[in-house]
XYZ file of N, CA and C in Angstrom:
348
model
N 0.821 -1.150 0.001
C 0.011 -0.025 0.017
C 0.912 1.259 -0.038
N 0.414 2.235 -0.760
C 1.159 3.508 -0.846
C 0.553 4.545 0.042
N 1.346 5.238 0.790
C 0.896 6.209 1.749
C 1.506 7.595 1.467
N 0.708 8.572 1.519
C 1.134 9.990 1.369
C 1.002 10.663 2.754
N 2.121 11.313 3.209
C 2.106 12.009 4.456
C 2.001 13.499 4.134
N 0.976 14.168 4.723
C 0.751 15.667 4.549
C 1.009 16.249 5.873
N 2.197 16.706 6.176
C 2.652 17.303 7.429
C 3.736 18.229 7.219
N 3.629 19.446 7.840
C 4.696 20.510 7.659
C 5.766 20.463 8.712
N 5.603 19.799 9.834
C 6.576 19.742 10.920
C 7.511 18.535 10.510
N 8.743 18.819 10.205
C 9.622 17.775 9.586
C 9.838 16.637 10.553
N 10.087 16.925 11.829
C 10.381 15.768 12.727
C 9.084 14.920 12.946
N 7.969 15.518 13.034
C 6.674 14.729 13.064
C 6.518 13.918 11.810
N 6.765 14.546 10.639
C 6.621 13.826 9.344
C 7.532 12.702 9.349
N 8.817 12.801 9.682
C 9.856 11.705 9.611
C 9.498 10.615 10.559
N 8.994 10.992 11.757
C 8.503 9.966 12.749
C 7.414 9.216 12.154
N 6.371 9.886 11.575
C 5.365 9.140 10.886
C 5.813 8.270 9.786
N 6.684 8.737 9.008
C 7.230 7.987 7.925
C 7.922 6.663 8.389
N 8.670 6.750 9.487
C 9.320 5.584 10.025
C 8.275 4.633 10.540
N 7.230 5.139 11.169
C 6.137 4.300 11.741
C 5.441 3.534 10.601
N 5.096 4.274 9.540
C 4.340 3.762 8.399
C 5.270 2.588 7.728
N 6.463 2.883 7.630
C 7.338 1.823 7.006
C 7.457 0.624 7.962
N 7.490 0.853 9.204
C 7.555 -0.244 10.241
C 6.325 -1.144 10.139
N 5.237 -0.458 9.707
C 3.964 -1.239 9.684
C 3.861 -1.978 8.287
N 4.848 -1.768 7.467
C 4.866 -2.506 6.170
C 4.313 -1.772 4.942
N 4.203 -0.480 5.079
C 3.722 0.333 3.879
C 4.804 1.148 3.229
N 4.630 1.508 2.079
C 5.548 2.420 1.415
C 5.009 3.873 1.436
N 5.957 4.720 1.412
C 5.638 6.203 1.536
C 6.034 6.795 0.185
N 5.009 7.453 -0.427
C 5.262 8.115 -1.778
C 5.876 9.507 -1.539
N 5.687 10.034 -0.286
C 6.270 11.352 -0.053
C 5.748 12.053 1.119
N 6.412 13.174 1.435
C 5.868 14.106 2.490
C 5.655 15.379 1.931
N 4.484 15.830 2.190
C 3.993 17.124 1.647
C 3.764 18.191 2.780
N 4.395 19.251 2.718
C 4.216 20.309 3.738
C 3.099 21.355 3.451
N 2.491 21.199 2.290
C 1.460 22.181 1.824
C 0.627 21.616 0.784
N -0.406 22.409 0.353
C -1.410 21.881 -0.594
C -0.761 21.587 -1.985
N 0.074 22.536 -2.487
C 0.683 22.256 -3.785
C 1.454 20.945 -3.806
N 2.311 20.770 -2.795
C 3.087 19.508 -2.806
C 2.218 18.298 -2.654
N 1.149 18.369 -1.809
C 0.266 17.262 -1.625
C -0.376 16.868 -2.894
N -0.851 17.825 -3.691
C -1.543 17.568 -4.917
C -0.620 16.961 -6.033
N 0.711 17.438 -5.941
C 1.703 16.852 -6.877
C 1.983 15.469 -6.553
N 2.133 15.173 -5.258
C 2.429 13.747 -4.817
C 1.223 12.893 -5.017
N 0.050 13.421 -5.011
C -1.179 12.558 -5.102
C -1.226 11.973 -6.509
N -0.497 12.502 -7.432
C -0.472 11.911 -8.785
C 0.054 10.413 -8.767
N 0.750 10.110 -7.710
C 1.165 8.730 -7.530
C 0.104 7.783 -7.073
N -1.020 8.381 -6.868
C -2.283 7.595 -6.504
C -2.076 6.842 -5.154
N -1.852 7.563 -4.072
C -1.719 6.818 -2.780
C -2.964 6.196 -2.363
N -2.873 5.013 -1.670
C -4.030 4.384 -1.196
C -4.502 5.028 0.082
N -3.600 5.610 0.796
C -3.948 6.229 2.102
C -3.100 7.496 2.309
N -3.715 8.498 2.885
C -2.990 9.712 3.279
C -3.232 10.022 4.762
N -2.153 10.439 5.400
C -2.198 10.928 6.777
C -2.128 12.398 6.589
N -3.073 13.233 7.012
C -3.239 14.607 6.822
C -3.308 15.394 7.984
N -2.365 16.291 8.276
C -2.493 17.267 9.332
C -3.305 18.413 8.748
N -3.901 19.176 9.620
C -4.797 20.278 9.175
C -4.176 21.597 8.999
N -3.331 21.991 9.911
C -2.615 23.305 9.778
C -1.291 22.974 9.226
N -1.051 23.547 7.962
C 0.258 23.261 7.304
C 0.892 24.528 6.977
N 2.019 24.457 6.242
C 2.852 25.635 5.914
C 2.038 26.695 5.275
N 0.932 26.419 4.514
C 0.166 27.420 3.843
C -1.170 27.614 4.543
N -1.222 27.334 5.909
C -2.404 27.645 6.595
C -3.302 26.417 6.834
N -4.573 26.684 7.125
C -5.482 25.620 7.477
C -6.029 25.023 6.130
N -5.144 24.346 5.410
C -5.504 23.761 4.119
C -5.770 22.286 4.190
N -5.439 21.672 5.333
C -5.619 20.160 5.491
C -6.999 19.667 5.133
N -8.032 20.326 5.670
C -9.382 19.822 5.358
C -9.670 19.807 3.856
N -9.254 20.820 3.129
C -9.430 20.952 1.735
C -8.610 19.816 0.956
N -7.411 19.638 1.478
C -6.487 18.612 0.845
C -7.110 17.242 1.030
N -7.592 16.955 2.315
C -8.187 15.710 2.605
C -9.256 15.310 1.707
N -10.212 16.282 1.504
C -11.370 16.099 0.649
C -10.908 15.889 -0.812
N -10.024 16.664 -1.235
C -9.594 16.538 -2.730
C -8.877 15.209 -2.929
N -8.080 14.704 -1.956
C -7.466 13.390 -2.148
C -8.513 12.308 -2.256
N -9.564 12.432 -1.423
C -10.554 11.391 -1.423
C -11.449 11.535 -2.695
N -11.775 12.650 -3.066
C -12.679 12.954 -4.202
C -11.976 12.599 -5.554
N -10.852 13.198 -5.771
C -10.130 13.140 -7.009
C -9.361 11.817 -7.249
N -8.787 11.284 -6.189
C -7.884 10.117 -6.332
C -8.352 8.902 -5.618
N -9.508 8.956 -4.913
C -10.038 7.798 -4.196
C -9.170 7.357 -2.973
N -8.377 8.267 -2.545
C -7.474 8.040 -1.458
C -8.186 8.003 -0.117
N -7.965 6.981 0.711
C -8.520 7.040 2.086
C -7.708 7.962 2.887
N -8.288 8.715 3.827
C -7.681 9.694 4.619
C -7.833 9.424 6.091
N -6.765 9.543 6.812
C -6.740 9.607 8.274
C -6.156 10.956 8.689
N -7.014 11.743 9.329
C -6.534 13.068 9.765
C -5.817 12.951 11.094
N -4.576 13.541 11.168
C -3.821 13.508 12.444
C -3.634 15.026 12.728
N -4.263 15.385 13.855
C -4.196 16.844 14.253
C -4.285 17.042 15.742
N -3.705 18.177 16.167
C -3.855 18.630 17.532
C -5.194 19.323 17.763
N -5.883 19.593 16.666
C -7.134 20.383 16.734
C -8.235 19.670 15.972
N -8.788 18.597 16.504
C -9.726 17.832 15.857
C -11.060 18.569 15.510
N -11.369 19.607 16.145
C -12.588 20.304 15.867
C -12.440 21.069 14.498
N -11.294 21.294 14.019
C -10.986 22.002 12.751
C -11.135 21.002 11.529
N -11.392 19.691 11.774
C -11.477 18.718 10.723
C -12.573 18.889 9.801
N -13.726 19.541 10.280
C -14.838 19.715 9.400
C -15.765 18.486 9.442
N -16.699 18.505 8.549
C -17.701 17.426 8.489
C -17.048 16.197 7.893
N -17.609 15.015 8.388
C -17.071 13.796 7.636
C -17.431 13.752 6.254
N -16.628 12.941 5.423
C -16.760 12.854 4.004
C -16.453 11.371 3.582
N -16.919 10.967 2.445
C -16.532 9.617 1.943
C -15.062 9.570 1.734
N -14.455 8.480 2.288
C -13.042 8.298 2.227
C -12.341 8.666 3.547
N -13.070 9.387 4.477
C -12.388 9.612 5.716
C -12.434 8.463 6.622
N -11.278 8.008 7.111
C -11.218 6.851 8.004
C -11.414 7.256 9.437
N -11.042 8.427 9.738
C -11.146 9.017 11.111
C -10.235 10.155 11.331
N -10.333 10.560 12.660
C -9.536 11.741 13.035
C -8.734 11.250 14.340
N -7.456 11.301 14.276
C -6.558 10.882 15.384
C -5.958 12.095 15.929
N -6.056 12.277 17.295
C -5.460 13.464 17.909
C -4.031 13.267 18.186
N -3.238 14.303 17.892
C -1.816 14.393 18.206
C -1.692 14.609 19.714
N -0.676 14.162 20.415
C 0.308 13.128 19.807
C -0.255 11.851 19.709
N -0.027 11.121 18.593
C -0.575 9.856 18.313
C 0.504 8.826 18.734
N 0.053 7.585 18.816
C 1.008 6.496 19.113
C 0.897 5.480 18.040
N 1.905 4.649 17.859
C 2.000 3.700 16.835
C 0.782 2.650 16.934
N 0.449 2.317 18.146
C -0.692 1.365 18.319
C -1.999 1.960 17.769
N -2.164 3.288 17.978
C -3.405 4.030 17.555
C -3.415 3.931 15.952
N -2.323 4.177 15.353
C -2.281 4.156 13.831
C -2.613 2.727 13.350
N -1.887 1.788 14.011
C -2.070 0.408 13.653
C -3.520 -0.082 13.787
N -4.154 0.393 14.880
C -5.596 -0.018 15.103
C -6.471 0.563 14.025
N -6.254 1.779 13.643
C -7.089 2.425 12.584
C -6.889 1.694 11.203
N -5.631 1.299 10.958
C -5.360 0.551 9.696
C -5.980 -0.783 9.750
N -5.816 -1.406 10.820
C -6.337 -2.804 10.921
C -7.891 -2.817 10.881
N -8.502 -1.866 11.491
C -9.971 -1.795 11.455
C -10.486 -1.442 10.028
N -9.644 -0.917 9.240
C -10.061 -0.633 7.848
C -9.474 -1.679 6.867
N -9.221 -2.828 7.403
C -8.754 -3.921 6.500
C -7.492 -3.705 5.683
N -6.561 -2.902 6.282
C -5.258 -2.591 5.645
C -5.455 -2.052 4.252
N -6.661 -1.796 3.823
C -7.051 -1.069 2.653
C -6.549 -1.693 1.367
N -6.028 -2.925 1.416
C -5.643 -3.498 0.149
C -6.333 -4.776 -0.129
């Protein structure tokens, strides 16, 4: 399964990347903003972990919906501000509050059938 990480805090993004790889998934890239996320989405990731507040502002909700609508990507929002996630949409697996733990990510993935 291919995973896109949409996170502007580099240490958080790298930690998430390591965790995703430890769980047996490949990472197509890390995007700190909307433009980068949409470029990397051309790789058609199966899953995206999306933070809400990014380098270009509160663009995470828009990115999450676009990934689901345009590319059929499943989305798990990872945020310190879950109220900013907006309304649920098709393709949203859930909202996980930061700081997250590996077991929480693993539980979400397992609950959704590892998506493959």
